[in-house]
Every structure is written in structure tokens, then in C-alpha cells.
Short mmCIF file of C-alpha atoms and ligand atoms in Angstrom, two decimals:
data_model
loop_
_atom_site.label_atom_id
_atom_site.label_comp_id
_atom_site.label_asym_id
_atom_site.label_seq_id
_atom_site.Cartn_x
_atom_site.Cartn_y
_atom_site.Cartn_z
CA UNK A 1 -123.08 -89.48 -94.19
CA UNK A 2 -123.13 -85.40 -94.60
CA UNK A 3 -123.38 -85.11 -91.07
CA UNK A 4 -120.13 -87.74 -90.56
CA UNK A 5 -118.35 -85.38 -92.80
CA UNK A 6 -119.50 -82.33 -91.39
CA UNK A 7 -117.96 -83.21 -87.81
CA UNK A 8 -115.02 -84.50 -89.65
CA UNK A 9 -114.36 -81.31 -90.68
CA UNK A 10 -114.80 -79.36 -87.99
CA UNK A 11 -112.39 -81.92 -86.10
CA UNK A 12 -110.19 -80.71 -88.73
CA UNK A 13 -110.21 -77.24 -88.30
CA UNK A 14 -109.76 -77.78 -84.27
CA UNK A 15 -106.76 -79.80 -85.02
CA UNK A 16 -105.18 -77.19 -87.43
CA UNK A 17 -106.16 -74.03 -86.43
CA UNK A 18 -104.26 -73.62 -83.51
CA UNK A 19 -101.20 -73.82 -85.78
CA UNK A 20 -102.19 -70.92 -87.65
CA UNK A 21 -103.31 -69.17 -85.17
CA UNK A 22 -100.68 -69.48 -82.92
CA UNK A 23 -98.04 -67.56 -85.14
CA UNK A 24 -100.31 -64.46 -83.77
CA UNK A 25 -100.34 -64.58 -80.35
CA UNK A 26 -96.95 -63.41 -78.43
CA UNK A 27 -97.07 -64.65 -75.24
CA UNK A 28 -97.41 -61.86 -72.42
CA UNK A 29 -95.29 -63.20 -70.24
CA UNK A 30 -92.35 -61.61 -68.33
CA UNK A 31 -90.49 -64.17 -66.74
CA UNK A 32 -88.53 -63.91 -63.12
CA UNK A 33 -85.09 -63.97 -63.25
CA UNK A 34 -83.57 -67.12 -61.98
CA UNK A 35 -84.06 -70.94 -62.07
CA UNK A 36 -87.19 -72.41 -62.43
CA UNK A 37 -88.28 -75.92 -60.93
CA UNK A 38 -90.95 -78.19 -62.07
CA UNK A 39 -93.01 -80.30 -59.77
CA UNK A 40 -94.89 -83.13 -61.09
CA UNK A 41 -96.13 -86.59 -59.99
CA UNK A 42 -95.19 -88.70 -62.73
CA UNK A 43 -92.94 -88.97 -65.37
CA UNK A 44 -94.96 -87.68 -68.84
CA UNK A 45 -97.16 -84.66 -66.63
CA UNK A 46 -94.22 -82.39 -67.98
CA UNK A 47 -95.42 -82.74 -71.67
CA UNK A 48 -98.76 -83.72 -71.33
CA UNK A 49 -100.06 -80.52 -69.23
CA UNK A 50 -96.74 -78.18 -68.54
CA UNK A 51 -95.06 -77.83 -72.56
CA UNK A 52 -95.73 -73.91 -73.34
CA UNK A 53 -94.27 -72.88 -69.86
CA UNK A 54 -90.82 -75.72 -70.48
CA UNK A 55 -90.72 -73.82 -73.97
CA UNK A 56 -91.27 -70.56 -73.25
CA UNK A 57 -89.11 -69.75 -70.22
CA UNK A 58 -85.64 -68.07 -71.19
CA UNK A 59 -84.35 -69.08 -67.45
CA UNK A 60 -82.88 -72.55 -66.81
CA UNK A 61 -85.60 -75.35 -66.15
CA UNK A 62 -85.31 -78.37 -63.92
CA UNK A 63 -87.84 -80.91 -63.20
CA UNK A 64 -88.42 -83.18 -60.45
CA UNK A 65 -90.26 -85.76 -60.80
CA UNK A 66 -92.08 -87.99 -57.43
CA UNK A 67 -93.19 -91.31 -58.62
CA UNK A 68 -92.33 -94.08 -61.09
CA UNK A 69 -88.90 -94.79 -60.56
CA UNK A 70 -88.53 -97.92 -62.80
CA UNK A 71 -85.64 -97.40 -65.21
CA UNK A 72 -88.05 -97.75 -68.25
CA UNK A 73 -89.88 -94.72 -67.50
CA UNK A 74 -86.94 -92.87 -66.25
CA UNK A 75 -85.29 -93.32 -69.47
CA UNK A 76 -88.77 -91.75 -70.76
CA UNK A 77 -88.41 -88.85 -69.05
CA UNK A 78 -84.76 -88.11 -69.90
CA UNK A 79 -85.49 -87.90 -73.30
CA UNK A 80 -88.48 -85.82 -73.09
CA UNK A 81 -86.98 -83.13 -70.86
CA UNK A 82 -83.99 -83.27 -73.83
CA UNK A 83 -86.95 -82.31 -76.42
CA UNK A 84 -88.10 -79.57 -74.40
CA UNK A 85 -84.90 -77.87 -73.07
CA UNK A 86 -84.85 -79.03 -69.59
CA UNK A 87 -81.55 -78.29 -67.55
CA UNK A 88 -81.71 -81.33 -65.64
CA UNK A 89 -84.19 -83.92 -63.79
CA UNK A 90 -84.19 -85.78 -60.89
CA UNK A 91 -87.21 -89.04 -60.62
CA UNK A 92 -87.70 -90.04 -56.78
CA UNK A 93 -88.59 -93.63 -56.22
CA UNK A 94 -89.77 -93.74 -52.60
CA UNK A 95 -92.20 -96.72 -52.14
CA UNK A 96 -92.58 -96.09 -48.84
CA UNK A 97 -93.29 -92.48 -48.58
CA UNK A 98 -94.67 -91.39 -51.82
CA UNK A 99 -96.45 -95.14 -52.81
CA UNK A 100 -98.63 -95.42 -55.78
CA UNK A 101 -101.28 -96.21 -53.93
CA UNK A 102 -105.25 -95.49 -54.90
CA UNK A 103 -106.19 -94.33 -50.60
CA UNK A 104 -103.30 -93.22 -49.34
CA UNK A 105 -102.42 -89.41 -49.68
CA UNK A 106 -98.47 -88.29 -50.59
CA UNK A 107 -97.42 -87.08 -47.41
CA UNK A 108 -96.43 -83.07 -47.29
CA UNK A 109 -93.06 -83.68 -45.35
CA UNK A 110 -92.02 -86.19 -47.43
CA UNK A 111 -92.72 -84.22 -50.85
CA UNK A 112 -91.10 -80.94 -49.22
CA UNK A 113 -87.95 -82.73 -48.53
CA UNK A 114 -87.19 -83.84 -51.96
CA UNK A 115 -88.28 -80.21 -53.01
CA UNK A 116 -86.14 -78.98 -50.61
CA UNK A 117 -83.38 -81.21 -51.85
CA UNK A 118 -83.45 -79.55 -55.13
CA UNK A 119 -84.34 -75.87 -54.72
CA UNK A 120 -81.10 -76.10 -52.66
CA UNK A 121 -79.15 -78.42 -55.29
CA UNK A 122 -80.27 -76.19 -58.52
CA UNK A 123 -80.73 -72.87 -56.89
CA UNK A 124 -83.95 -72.34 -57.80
CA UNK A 125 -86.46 -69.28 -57.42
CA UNK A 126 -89.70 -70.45 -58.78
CA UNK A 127 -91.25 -73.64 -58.50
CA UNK A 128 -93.96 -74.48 -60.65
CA UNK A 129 -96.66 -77.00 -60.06
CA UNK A 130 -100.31 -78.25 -60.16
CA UNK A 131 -103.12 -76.26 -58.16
CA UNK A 132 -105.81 -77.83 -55.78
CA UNK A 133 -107.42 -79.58 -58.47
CA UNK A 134 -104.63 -81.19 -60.04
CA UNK A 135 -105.80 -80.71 -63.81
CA UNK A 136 -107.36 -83.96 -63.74
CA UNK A 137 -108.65 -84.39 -60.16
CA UNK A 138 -105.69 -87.13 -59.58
CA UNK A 139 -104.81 -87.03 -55.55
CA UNK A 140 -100.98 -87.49 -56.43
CA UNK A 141 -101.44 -83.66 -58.38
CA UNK A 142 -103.47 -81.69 -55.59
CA UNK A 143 -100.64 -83.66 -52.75
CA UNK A 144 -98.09 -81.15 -54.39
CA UNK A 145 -99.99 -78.18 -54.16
CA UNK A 146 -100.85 -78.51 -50.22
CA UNK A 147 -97.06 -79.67 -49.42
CA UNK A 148 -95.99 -76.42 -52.00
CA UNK A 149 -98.27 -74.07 -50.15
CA UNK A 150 -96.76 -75.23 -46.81
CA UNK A 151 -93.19 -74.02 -48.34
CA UNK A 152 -94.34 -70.25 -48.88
CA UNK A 153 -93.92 -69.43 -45.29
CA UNK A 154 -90.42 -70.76 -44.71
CA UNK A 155 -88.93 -69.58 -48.00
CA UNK A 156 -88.29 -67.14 -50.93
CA UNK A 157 -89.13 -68.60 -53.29
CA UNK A 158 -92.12 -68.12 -55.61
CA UNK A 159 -94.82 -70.72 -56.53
CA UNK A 160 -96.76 -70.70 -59.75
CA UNK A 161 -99.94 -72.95 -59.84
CA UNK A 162 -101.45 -74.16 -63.28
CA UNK A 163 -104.92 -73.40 -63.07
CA UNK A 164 -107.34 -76.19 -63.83
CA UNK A 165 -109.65 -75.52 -66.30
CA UNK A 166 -113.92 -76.68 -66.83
CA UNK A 167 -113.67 -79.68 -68.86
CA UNK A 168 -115.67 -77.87 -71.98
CA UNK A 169 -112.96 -75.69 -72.10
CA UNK A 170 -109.90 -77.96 -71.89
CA UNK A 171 -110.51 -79.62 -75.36
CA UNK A 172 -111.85 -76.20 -77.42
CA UNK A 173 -107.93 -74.80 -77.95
CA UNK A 174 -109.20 -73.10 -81.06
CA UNK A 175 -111.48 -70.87 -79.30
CA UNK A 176 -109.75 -70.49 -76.14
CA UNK A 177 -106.53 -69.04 -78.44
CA UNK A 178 -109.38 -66.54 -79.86
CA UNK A 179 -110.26 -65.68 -76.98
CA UNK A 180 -106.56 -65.19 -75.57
CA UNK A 181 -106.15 -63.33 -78.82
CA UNK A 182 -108.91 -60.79 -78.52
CA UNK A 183 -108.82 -60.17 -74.85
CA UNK A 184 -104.51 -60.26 -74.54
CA UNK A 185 -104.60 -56.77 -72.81
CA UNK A 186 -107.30 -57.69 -70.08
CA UNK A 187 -106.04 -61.24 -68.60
CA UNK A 188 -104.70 -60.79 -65.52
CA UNK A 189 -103.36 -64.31 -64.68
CA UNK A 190 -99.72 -65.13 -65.88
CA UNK A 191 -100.06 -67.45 -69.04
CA UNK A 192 -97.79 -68.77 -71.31
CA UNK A 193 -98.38 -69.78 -75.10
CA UNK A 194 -97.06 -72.36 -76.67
CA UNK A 195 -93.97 -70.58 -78.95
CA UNK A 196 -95.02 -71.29 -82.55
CA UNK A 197 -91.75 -71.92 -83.50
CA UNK A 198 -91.87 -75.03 -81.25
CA UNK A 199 -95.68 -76.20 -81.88
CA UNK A 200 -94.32 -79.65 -82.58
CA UNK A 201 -91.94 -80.57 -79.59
CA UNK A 202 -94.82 -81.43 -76.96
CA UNK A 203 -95.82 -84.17 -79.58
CA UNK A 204 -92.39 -85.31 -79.68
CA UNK A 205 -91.76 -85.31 -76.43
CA UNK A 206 -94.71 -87.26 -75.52
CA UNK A 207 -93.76 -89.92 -78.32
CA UNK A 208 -90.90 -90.49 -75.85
CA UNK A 209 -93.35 -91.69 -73.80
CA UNK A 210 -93.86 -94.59 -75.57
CA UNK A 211 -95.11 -97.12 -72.88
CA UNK A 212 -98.07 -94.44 -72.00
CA UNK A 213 -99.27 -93.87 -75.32
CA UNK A 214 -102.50 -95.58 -75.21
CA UNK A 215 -105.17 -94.61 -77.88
CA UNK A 216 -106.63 -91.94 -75.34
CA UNK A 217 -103.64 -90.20 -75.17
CA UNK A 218 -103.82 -89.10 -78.81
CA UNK A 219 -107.05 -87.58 -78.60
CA UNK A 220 -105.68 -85.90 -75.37
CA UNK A 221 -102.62 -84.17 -77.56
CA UNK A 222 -105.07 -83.40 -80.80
CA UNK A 223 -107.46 -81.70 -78.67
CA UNK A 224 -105.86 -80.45 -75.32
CA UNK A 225 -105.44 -76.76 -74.36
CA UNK A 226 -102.58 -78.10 -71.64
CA UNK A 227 -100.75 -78.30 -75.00
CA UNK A 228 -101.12 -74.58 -76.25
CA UNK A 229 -101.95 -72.57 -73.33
CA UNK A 230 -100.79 -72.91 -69.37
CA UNK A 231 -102.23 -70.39 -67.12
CA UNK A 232 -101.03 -69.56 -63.61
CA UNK A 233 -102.04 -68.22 -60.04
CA UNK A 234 -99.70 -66.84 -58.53
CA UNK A 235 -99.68 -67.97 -54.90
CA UNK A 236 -96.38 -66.87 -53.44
C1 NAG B 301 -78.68 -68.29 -57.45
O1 NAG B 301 -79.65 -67.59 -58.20
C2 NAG B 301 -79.69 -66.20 -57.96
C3 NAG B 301 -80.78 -65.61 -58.82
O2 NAG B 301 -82.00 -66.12 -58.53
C4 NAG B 301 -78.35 -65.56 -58.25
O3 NAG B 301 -78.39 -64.21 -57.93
C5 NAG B 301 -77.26 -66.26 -57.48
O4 NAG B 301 -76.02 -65.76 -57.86
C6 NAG B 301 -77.30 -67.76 -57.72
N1 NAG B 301 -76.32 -68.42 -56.86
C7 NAG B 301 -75.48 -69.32 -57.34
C8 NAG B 301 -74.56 -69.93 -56.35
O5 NAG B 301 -75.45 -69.63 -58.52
C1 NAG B 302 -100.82 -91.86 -57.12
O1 NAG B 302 -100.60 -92.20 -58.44
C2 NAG B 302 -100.90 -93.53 -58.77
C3 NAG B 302 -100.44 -93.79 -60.15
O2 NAG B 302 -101.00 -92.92 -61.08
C4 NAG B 302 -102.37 -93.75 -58.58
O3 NAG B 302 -102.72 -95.07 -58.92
C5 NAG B 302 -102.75 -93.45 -57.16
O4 NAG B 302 -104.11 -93.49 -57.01
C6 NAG B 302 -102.24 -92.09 -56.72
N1 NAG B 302 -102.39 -91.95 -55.30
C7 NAG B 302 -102.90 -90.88 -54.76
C8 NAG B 302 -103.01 -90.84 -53.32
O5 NAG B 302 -103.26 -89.96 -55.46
#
């Protein structure tokens, strides 16, 4: 029984900490000039691992999104790029080219077209996307990073990759904002904090997500770093 309510606790002060602690950490960011473009694979990546960077940016954001294109989840999507100040967003639903399929890998071409499509369509200067590792290890995730890393030669434009992080630190925010908070001056990577005065829109914009919030999910927002911190490598 002690020990029940001796984890409980310390759940607790996971949960709540961050909120305290994020009202002192600034985020040392300095954002590009210019229009910023989202790449994810399906509709609810944008809140569940890409919130601090929407929130943060002062530039325009856009998102495009490459799977899912039922209206129900569409509809999902519009509402949570409303809650977290997205410019516009564009869901492709190509079953032949980008299919949800379990073996078969998202083609580059096809991905670099409809990134093509929009860079030209919102003018945009930095895309901003999943590394090699996808977060989660999910093929549809690590597809945009090769097709984005094809891009650099023919183009511009910048790419920012969110850097997957070991799975004992992805769900210990409250020490990983210490640690942002004692070491600010030395990290070289680009990161972006979630801005306190917004530490409750990723939670609203996943409850837009209503048809994916399966009981995993909230332990995913209580505990999640993706929801406080995003770091980046820059690659181009
Ligand atoms: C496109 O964005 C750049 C800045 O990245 C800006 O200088 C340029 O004027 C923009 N072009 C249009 C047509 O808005
Ligand atoms: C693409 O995403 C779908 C839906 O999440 C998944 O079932 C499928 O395995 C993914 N395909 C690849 C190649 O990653």
C-alpha cells in the first residue's frame, strides 16, 4: 500500500512539474525567416510529437499531411492545426502511391511531388520533418526523411529533422527540462520548448483527435517529452 502511494506520487510530480518548470526555460531558438512546412504521415503526428515547434515559431506554419484521407480524420486535423496556429493544411489521399500498407515502403518520388506541390504553393523555406528513425520506428516516418534528404540537392530550402530520442528518455520530461535548464548555454542542436503560455493546447489539440484517443494515448500525452521539448538536426 505505501509503496502504491509512493509511485503515485512520484507519477504526480512527473505530471506537474513540467508546468512549473516550464515558466523557466526560454526557448533558445532563433527562427529563419520565412514559411515553415510540416511533413508528417498521418493526421494527429502534428500534436502528438511536433507541438513546441507549431507553438513556438513566429513565421507562418503549414502542414502537409500524406495519409488518411477519409473526411473523418481530415476534419480532425483541421481543427487541430486551428488550436495550434497553423496557416493552412493540405491531407493527400493517394491509395496507390502512398498506401497504408504494413511491407510496402512510401515511394520518394511520390512524397517529393506533393512536397514539391506545396513548398511551391505556400512559399516555403524550411520544411520540417521526422529523422531516420521516425520517433517511433514507424516506416511511413523514416519514408519522409530519405525522400526529404533527396530534396537538399535540388533546392534552397532548409530541412530540420526531429531527433529521435532512447526510449528511457522520451517519458522522463521532468528531468530532461532540468537538464535543458542547467545545460541551456552548451546544447548545440536547435530545440524548441514548449511556450508556457500555451502548455495546454497540445492536449487540446489532440482531444480533436477524438477517433485516436485510445487509453494509450493518454499515458503518451501525461508522460511524453514530444510534448515539451522537440530537438532538431539540422541537415540542409
Ligand atoms: C517568399 O518568401 C521569401 C522569404 O523566405 C520572401 O522574401 C518572398 O518575398 C516570398 N515571395 C512571395 C511571392 O511571397
Ligand atoms: C504506413 O502507415 C500505416 C498506418 O499507420 C501502417 O499500417 C503501415 O504499416 C505503414 N506503412 C509503411 C510502409 O510504413
Amino acid at each position: 500500500m505505501f509503496l502504491f502511494i509512493l509511485v503515485f506520487i512520484i507519477c504526480l510530480i512527473f505530471i506537474l512539474a513540467p508546468f512549473i518548470l516550464i515558466r523557466f526555460i526560454t526557448s533558445t531558438n532563433t527562427d529563419k525567416n520565412g514559411n515553415y512546412l510540416l511533413v508528417i504521415a498521418h493526421p494527429d503526428d502534428e500534436c502528438l510529437f511536433f507541438a513546441p515547434t507549431l507553438l513556438s515559431l513566429h513565421s507562418n506554419t503549414y502542414v502537409l499531411c500524406l495519409s488518411n484521407g477519409n473526411n473523418h480524420r481530415s476534419d480532425e486535423l483541421r481543427r487541430s492545426c486551428h488550436q495550434l496556429r497553423v496557416k493552412d493544411f493540405k491531407i493527400i489521399d493517394d491509395q496507390i502511391n502512398l498506401k497504408d500498407s504494413q511491407t510496402v515502403s512510401w515511394s520518394s518520388d511520390a512524397i517529393l511531388g506533393h512536397v514539391k506541390n506545396s513548398v511551391r504553393q505556400w512559399n516555403i523555406s524550411t520544411i520540417i520533418s521526422f529523422d531516420q528513425y521516425g520517433v517511433s520506428g514507424h516506416r511511413n516516418h523514416s519514408s519522409i526523411y530519405y525522400a526529404l534528404l533527396k530534396f537538399s540537392s535540388t533546392s534552397q530550402i532548409h530541412f530540420l529533422s526531429l531527433q529521435s530520442i532512447p526510449i528511457y528518455r522520451k517519458y522522463l520530461t521532468l528531468i530532461e527540462l532540468l537538464r535543458i535548464y542547467f545545460m541551456s548555454n552548451t546544447v548545440k542542436t536547435k530545440i524548441f520548448i514548449l511556450p508556457s503560455k500555451d502548455n495546454l493546447i497540445p492536449y487540446k489539440a489532440m482531444f480533436e483527435h477524438r477517433s485516436q484517443l485510445v487509453w494509450f494515448r493518454y499515458l503518451y500525452l501525461l508522460f511524453s517529452r514530444y510534448i515539451w521539448i522537440n530537438d532538431y538536426k539540422i541537415i540542409y
